[in-house]
Short mmCIF file of C-alpha atoms in Angstrom, two decimals:
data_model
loop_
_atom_site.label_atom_id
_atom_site.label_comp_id
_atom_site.label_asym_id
_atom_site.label_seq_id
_atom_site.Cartn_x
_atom_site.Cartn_y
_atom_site.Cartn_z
CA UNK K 1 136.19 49.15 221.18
CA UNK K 2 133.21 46.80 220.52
CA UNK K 3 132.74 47.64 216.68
CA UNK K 4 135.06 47.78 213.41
CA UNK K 5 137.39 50.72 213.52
CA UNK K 6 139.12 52.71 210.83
CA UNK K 7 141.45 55.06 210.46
CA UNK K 8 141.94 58.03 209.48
CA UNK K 9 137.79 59.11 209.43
CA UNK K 10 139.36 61.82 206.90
CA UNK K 11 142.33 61.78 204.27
CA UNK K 12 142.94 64.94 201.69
CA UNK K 13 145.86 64.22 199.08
CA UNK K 14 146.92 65.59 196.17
CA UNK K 15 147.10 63.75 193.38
CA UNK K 16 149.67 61.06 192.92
CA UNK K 17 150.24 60.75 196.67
CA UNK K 18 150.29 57.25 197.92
CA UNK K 19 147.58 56.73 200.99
CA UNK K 20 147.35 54.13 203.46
CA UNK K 21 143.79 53.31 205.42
CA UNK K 22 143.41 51.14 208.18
CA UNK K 23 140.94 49.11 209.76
CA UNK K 24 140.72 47.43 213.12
CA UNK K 25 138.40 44.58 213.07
CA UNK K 26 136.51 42.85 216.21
CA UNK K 27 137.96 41.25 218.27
CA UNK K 28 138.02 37.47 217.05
CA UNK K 29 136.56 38.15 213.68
CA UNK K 30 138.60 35.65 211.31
CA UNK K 31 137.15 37.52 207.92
CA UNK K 32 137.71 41.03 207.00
CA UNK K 33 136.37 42.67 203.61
CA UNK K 34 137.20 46.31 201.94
CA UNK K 35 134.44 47.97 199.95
CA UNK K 36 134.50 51.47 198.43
CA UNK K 37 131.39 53.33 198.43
CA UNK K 38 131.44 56.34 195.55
CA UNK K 39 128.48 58.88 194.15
CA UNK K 40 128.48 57.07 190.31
CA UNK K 41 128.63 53.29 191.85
CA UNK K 42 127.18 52.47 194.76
CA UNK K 43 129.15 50.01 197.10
CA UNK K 44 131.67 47.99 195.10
CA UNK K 45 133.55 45.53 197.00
CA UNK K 46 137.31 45.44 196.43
CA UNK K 47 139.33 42.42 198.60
CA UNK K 48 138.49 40.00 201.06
CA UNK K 49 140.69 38.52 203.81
CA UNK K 50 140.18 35.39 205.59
CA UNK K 51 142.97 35.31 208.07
CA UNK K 52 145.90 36.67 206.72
CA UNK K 53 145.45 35.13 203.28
CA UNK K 54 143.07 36.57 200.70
CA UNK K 55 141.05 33.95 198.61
CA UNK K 56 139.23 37.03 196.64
CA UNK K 57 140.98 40.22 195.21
CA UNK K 58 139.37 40.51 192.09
CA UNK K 59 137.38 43.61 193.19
CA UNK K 60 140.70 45.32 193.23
CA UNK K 61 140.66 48.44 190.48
CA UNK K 62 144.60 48.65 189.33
CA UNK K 63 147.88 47.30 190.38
CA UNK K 64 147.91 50.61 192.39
CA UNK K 65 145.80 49.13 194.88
CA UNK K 66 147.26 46.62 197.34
CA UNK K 67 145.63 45.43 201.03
CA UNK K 68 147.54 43.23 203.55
CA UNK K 69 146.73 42.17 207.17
CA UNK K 70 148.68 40.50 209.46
CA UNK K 71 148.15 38.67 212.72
CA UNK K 72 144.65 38.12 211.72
CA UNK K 73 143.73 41.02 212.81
CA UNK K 74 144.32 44.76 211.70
CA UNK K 75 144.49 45.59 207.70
CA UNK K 76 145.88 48.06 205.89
CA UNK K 77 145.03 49.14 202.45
CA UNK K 78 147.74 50.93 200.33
CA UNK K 79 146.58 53.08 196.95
CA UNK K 80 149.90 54.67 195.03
CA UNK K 81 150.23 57.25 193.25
CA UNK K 82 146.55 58.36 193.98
CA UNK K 83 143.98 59.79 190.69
CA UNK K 84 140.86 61.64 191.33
CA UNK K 85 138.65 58.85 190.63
CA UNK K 86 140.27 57.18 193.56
CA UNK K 87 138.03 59.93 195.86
CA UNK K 88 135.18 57.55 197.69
CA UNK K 89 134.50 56.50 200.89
CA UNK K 90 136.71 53.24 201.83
CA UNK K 91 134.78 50.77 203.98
CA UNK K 92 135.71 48.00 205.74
CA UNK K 93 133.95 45.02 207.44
CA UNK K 94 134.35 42.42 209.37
CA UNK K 95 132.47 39.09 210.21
CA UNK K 96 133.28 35.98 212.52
CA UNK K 97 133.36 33.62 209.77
CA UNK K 98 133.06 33.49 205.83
CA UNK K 99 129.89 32.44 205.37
CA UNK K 100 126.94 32.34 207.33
CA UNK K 101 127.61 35.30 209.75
CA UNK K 102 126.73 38.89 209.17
CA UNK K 103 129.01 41.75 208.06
CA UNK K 104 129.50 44.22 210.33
CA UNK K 105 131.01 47.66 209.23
CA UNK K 106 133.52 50.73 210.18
CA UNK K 107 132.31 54.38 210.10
CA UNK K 108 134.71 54.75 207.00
CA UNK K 109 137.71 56.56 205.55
CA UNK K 110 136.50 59.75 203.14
CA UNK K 111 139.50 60.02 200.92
CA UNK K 112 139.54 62.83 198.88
CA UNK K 113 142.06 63.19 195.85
CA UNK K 114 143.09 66.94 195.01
CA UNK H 1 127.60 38.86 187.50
CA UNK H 2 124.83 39.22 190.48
CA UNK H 3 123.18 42.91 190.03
CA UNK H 4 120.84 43.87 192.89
CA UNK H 5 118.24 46.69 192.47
CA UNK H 6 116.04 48.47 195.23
CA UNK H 7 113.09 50.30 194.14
CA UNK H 8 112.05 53.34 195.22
CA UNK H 9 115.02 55.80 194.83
CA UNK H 10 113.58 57.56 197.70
CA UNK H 11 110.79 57.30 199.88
CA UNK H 12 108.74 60.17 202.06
CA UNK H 13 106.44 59.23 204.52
CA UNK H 14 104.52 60.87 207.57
CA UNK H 15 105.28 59.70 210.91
CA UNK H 16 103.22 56.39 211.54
CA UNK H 17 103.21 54.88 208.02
CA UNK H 18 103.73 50.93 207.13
CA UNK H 19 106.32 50.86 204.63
CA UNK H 20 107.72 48.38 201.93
CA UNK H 21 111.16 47.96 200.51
CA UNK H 22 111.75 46.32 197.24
CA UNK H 23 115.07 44.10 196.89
CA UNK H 24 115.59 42.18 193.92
CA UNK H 25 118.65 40.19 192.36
CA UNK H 26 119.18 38.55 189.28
CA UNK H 27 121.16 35.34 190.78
CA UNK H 28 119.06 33.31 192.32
CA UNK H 29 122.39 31.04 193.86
CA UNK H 30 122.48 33.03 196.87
CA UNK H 31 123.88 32.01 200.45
CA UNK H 32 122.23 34.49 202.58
CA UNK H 33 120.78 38.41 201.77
CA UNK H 34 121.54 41.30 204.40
CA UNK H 35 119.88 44.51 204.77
CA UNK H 36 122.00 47.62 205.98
CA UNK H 37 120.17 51.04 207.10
CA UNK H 38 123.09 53.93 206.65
CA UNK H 39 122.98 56.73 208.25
CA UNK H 40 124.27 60.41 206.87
CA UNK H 41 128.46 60.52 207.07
CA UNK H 42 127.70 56.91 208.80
CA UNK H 43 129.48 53.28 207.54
CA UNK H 44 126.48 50.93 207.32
CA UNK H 45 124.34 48.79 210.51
CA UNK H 46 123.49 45.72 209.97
CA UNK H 47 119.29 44.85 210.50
CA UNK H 48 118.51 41.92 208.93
CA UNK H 49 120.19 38.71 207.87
CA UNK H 50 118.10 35.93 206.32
CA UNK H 51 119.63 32.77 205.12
CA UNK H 52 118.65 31.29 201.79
CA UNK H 53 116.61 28.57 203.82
CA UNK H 54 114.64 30.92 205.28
CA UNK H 55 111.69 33.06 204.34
CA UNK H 56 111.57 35.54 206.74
CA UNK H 57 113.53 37.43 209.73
CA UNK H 58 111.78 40.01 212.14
CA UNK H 59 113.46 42.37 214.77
CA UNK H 60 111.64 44.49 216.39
CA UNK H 61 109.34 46.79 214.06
CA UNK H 62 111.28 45.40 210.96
CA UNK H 63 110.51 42.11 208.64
CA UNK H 64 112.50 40.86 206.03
CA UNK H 65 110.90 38.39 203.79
CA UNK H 66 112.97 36.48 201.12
CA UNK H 67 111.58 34.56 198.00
CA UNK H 68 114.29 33.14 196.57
CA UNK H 69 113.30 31.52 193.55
CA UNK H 70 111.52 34.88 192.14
CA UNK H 71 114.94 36.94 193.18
CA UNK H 72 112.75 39.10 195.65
CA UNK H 73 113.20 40.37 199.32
CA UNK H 74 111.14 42.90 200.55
CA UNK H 75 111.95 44.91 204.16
CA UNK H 76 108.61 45.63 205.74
CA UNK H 77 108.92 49.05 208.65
CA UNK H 78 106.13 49.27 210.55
CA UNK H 79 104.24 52.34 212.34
CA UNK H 80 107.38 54.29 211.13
CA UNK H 81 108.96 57.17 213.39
CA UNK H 82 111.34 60.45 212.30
CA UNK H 83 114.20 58.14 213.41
CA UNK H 84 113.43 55.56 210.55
CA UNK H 85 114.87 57.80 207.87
CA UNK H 86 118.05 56.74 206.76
CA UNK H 87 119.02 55.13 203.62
CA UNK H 88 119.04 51.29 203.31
CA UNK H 89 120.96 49.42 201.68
CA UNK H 90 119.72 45.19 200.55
CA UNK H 91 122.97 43.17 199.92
CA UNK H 92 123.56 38.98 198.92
CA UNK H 93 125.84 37.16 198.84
CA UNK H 94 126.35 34.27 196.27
CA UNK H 95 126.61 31.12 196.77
CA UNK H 96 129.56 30.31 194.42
CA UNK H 97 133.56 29.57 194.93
CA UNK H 98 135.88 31.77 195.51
CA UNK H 99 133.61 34.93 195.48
CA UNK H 100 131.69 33.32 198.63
CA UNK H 101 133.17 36.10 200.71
CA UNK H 102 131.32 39.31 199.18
CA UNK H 103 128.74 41.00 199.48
CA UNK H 104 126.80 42.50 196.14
CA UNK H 105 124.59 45.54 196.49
CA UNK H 106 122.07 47.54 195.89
CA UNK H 107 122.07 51.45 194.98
CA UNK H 108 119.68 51.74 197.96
CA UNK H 109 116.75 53.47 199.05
CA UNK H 110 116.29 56.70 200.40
CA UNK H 111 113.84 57.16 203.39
CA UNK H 112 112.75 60.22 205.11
CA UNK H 113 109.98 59.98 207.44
CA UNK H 114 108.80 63.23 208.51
CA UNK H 115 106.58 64.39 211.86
#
């Protein structure tokens, strides 16, 4: 498709279940960023890729959170052993370069923690 | 650490209404600032991007202004329809190292424009 896809639209867990959430850039966009949008914070950004390498993670909550991408292209982004406050909606964009080019966003993954 | 607030909360209008969206952010070293409308269940659609050398963007109905130096964009909707309401979102990015890549944003504002 033309625009950032992710996958699944919908996760329910229980509680200490790891999860996995993908995204599917566009085609030929060399940066890809994870934000999680949630009811008490707004849109906090959590790791940014730039190929396969990511120069920022800091956004990153715990050590149970972990992101890779490979090939340059699709990303994954791992949570273990899941808590309720994990529940948000996981976004992910993608742009053609780091800087000067627009962010361009999936739909989103609701995750819901039991 | 960059905060970015948009005032109002929420916004109702009648149909046909000029409307202004307040943006501001404490950092003034920004690279570029984007606004986002979001839809209901919706990820976010990108409107507006205006580079830190520039003052202003316009698509369509929609004007961005940016003032830099005063930490202050404003998102100007003219004649506004029913299909305006949405809630949207003003995001910047910093100009600084190794946090280049992200994106820091505000809580957003809440339109509704009704018939």
């Amino acid at each position: 498709g033309a625009g950032v896809s992710q996958s699944p639209s919908n996760k329910v867990t229980e509680k200490g279940k790891d999860v996995e959430l993908r995204c599917d850039p566009i085609s030929g966009h060399t940066a890809l960023y994870w934000y999680r949008q949630s009811l008490g914070q707004g849109l906090e950004f959590l790791i940014y890729f730039q190929g396969n390498s990511a120069p920022d993670k800091s956004g990153l909550p715990s050590d149970r959170f972990s992101a890779e991408r490979t090939g340059g292209s699709v990303s994954t982004l791992t949570i273990q052993r899941t808590q309720q406050e994990d529940s948000a909606v996981y976004l992910c964009a993608s742009s053609l370069g780091q800087t000067i080019q627009p962010q361009h966003f999936g739909d989103g993954t609701r995750l819901s923690i039991l | 650490k960059q905060e970015v607030t948009q005032i109002p909360a929420a916004l109702s209008v009648p149909e046909g209404e000029n409307l202004v969206l307040n943006c501001s952010f404490t950092d003034s070293a920004i690279y570029n600032l984007q606004w986002f409308r979001q839809d209901p269940g919706k990820g976010l659609t990108s409107l507006l991007l205006i580079q830190s050398s520039q003052r202003e963007q316009t698509s369509g109905r929609l004007n961005a202004s940016l003032d830099k130096s005063s930490g202050r964009s404003t998102l100007y909707i003219a004649a506004s329809q029913p299909g305006d309401s949405a809630t949207y979102l003003c995001a910047v990015r910093i100009d600084r190292g190794s946090t280049l890549g992200r994106l820091y944003f505000g809580r957003g504002t809440q339109l509704t424009v009704w018939p």
